[in-house]
PDB file of C-alpha atoms in Angstrom:
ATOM      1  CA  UNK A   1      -0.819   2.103 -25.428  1.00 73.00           C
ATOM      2  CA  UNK A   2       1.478   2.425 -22.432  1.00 75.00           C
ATOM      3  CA  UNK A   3       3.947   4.103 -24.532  1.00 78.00           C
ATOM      4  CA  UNK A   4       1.785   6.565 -25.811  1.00 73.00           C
ATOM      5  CA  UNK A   5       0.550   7.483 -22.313  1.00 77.00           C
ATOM      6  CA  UNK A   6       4.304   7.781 -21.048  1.00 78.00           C
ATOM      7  CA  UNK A   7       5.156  10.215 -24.193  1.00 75.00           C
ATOM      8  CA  UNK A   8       1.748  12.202 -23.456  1.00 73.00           C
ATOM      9  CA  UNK A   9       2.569  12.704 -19.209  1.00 83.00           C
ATOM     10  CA  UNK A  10       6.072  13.398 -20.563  1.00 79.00           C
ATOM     11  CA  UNK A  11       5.149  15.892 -22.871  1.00 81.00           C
ATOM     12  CA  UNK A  12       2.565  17.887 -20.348  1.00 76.00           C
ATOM     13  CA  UNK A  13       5.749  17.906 -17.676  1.00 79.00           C
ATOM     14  CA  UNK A  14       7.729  19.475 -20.733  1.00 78.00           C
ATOM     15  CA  UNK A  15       4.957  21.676 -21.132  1.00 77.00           C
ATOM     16  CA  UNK A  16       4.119  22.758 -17.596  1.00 76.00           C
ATOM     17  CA  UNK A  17       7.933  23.532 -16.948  1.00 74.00           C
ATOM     18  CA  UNK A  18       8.091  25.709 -19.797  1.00 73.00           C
ATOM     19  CA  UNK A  19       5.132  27.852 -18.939  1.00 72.00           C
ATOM     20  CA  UNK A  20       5.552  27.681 -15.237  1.00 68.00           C
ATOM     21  CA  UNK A  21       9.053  29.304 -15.342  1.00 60.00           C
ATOM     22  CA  UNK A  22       9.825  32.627 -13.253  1.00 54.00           C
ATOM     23  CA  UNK A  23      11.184  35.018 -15.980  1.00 51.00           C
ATOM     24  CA  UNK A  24      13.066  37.867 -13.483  1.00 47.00           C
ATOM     25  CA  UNK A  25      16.015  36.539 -13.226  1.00 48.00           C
ATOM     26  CA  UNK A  26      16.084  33.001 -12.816  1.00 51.00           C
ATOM     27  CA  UNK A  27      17.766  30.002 -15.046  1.00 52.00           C
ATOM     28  CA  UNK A  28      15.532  27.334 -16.731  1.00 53.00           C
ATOM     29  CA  UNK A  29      17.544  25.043 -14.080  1.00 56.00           C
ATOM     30  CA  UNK A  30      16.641  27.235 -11.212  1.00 53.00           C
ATOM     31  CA  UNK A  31      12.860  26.848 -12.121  1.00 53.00           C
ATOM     32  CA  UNK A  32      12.489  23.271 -12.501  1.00 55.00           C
ATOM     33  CA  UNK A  33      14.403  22.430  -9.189  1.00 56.00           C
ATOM     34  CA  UNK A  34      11.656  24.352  -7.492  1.00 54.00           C
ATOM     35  CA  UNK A  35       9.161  22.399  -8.896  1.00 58.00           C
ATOM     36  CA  UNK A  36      10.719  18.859  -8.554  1.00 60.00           C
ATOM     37  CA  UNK A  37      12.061  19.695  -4.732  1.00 60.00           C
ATOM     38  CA  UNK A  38       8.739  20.830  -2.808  1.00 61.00           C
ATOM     39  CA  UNK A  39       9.375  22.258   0.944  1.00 65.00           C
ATOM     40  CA  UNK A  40       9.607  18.763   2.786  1.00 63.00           C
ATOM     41  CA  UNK A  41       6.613  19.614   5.182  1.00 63.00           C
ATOM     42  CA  UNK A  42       4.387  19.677   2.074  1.00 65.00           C
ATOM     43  CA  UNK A  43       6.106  16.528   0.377  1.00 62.00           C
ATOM     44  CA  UNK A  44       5.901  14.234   3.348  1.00 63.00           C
ATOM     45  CA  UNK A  45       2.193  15.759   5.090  1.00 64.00           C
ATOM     46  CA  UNK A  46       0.313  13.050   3.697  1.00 64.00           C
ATOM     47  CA  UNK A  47       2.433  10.088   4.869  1.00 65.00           C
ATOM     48  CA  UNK A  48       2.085  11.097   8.755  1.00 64.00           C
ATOM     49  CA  UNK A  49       0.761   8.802  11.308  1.00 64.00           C
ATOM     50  CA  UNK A  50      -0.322   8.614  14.373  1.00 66.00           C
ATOM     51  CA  UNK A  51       2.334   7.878  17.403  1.00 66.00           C
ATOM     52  CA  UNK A  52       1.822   4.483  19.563  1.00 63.00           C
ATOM     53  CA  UNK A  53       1.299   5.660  23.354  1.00 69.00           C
ATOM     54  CA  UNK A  54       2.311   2.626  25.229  1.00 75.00           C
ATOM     55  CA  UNK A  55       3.883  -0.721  24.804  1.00 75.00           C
ATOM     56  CA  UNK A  56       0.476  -2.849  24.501  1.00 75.00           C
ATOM     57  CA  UNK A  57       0.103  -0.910  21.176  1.00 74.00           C
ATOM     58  CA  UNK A  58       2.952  -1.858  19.540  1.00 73.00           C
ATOM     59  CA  UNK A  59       2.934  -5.585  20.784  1.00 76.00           C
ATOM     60  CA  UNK A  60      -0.657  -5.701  19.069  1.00 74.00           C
ATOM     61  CA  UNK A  61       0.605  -3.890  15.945  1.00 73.00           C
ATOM     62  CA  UNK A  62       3.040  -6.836  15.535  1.00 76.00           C
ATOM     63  CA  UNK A  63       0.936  -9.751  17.068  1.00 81.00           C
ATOM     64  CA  UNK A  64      -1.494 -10.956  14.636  1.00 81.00           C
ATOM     65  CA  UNK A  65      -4.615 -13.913  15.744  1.00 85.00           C
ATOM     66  CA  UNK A  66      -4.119 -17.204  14.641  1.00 88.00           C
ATOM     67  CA  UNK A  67      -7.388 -16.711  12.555  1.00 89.00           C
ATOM     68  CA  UNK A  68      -6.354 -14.052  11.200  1.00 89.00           C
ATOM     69  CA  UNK A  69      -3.135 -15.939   9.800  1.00 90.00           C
ATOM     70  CA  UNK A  70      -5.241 -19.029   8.647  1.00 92.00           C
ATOM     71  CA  UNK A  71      -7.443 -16.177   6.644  1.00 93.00           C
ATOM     72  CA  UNK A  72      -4.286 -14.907   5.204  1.00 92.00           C
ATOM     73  CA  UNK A  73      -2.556 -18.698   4.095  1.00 93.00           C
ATOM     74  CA  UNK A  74      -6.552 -19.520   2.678  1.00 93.00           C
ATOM     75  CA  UNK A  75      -6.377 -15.785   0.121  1.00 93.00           C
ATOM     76  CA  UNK A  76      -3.174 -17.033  -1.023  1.00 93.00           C
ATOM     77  CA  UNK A  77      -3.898 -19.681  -1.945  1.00 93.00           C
ATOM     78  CA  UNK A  78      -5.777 -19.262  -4.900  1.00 94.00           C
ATOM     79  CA  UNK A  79      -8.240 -22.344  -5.073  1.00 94.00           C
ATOM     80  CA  UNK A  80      -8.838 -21.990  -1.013  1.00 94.00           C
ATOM     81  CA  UNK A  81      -9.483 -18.254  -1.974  1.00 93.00           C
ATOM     82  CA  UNK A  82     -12.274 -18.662  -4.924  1.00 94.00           C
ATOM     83  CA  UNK A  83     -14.152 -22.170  -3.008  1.00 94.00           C
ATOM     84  CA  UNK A  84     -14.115 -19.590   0.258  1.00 94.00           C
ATOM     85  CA  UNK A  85     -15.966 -17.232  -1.976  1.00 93.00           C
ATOM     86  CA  UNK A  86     -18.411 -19.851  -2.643  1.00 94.00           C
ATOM     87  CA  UNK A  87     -18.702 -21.935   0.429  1.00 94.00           C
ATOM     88  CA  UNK A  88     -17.503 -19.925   3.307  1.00 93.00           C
ATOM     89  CA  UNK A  89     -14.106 -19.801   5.009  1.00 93.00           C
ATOM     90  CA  UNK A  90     -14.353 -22.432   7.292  1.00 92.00           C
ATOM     91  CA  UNK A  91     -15.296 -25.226   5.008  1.00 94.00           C
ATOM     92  CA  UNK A  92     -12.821 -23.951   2.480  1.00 94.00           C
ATOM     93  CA  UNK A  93      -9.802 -23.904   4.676  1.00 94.00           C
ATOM     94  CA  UNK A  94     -11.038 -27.030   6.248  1.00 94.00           C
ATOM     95  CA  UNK A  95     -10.878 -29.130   2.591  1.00 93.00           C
ATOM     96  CA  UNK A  96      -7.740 -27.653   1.928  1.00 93.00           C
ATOM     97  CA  UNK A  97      -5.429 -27.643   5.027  1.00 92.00           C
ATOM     98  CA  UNK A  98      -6.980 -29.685   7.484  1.00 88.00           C
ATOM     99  CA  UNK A  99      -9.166 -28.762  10.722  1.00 79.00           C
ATOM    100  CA  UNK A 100      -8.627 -25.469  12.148  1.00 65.00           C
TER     101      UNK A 100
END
């Protein structure tokens, strides 16, 4: 199944760079490096964030609350994770690693 998927998106790229070329002029080369190298404002737009103002931000980004760490050690652990589901968090984590 996955390889027919892969041979079908490969097959519309074919496609779409054959039909999509610019015929004054340019190479077959020239065409598809347009399409595969977007201007970089367009190509990165989505992944821009938000700049931290002061230093309190960025010691919170990297602090994280002990609860939050015991919530993190109880969803990987698979068994703490399901009974958590079924019990609650604090019981859970409490049967599997000891008081909190």
């Amino acid at each position: 199944m996955r390889s027919l998927l892969a041979l079908l998106i490969v097959t519309l790229a074919l496609a779409a760079l054959c039909c999509c070329e610019k015929g004054k002029g340019t190479s077959s080369q020239e065409g598809s490096r347009a399409l595969l190298n977007p201007a970089k404002e367009v190509a990165n737009a989505f992944v821009k964030r938000n700049k931290r103002s002061s230093p309190y931000e960025w010691y919170f980004e990297s602090y994280r609350r002990p609860m939050e760490q015991m919530h993190e050690r109880c969803e990987n652990y698979p068994p703490c994770d399901y009974l958590s589901d079924q019990i609650g968090f604090a019981l859970a984590y409490n049967r599997f690693f000891g008081r909190y």
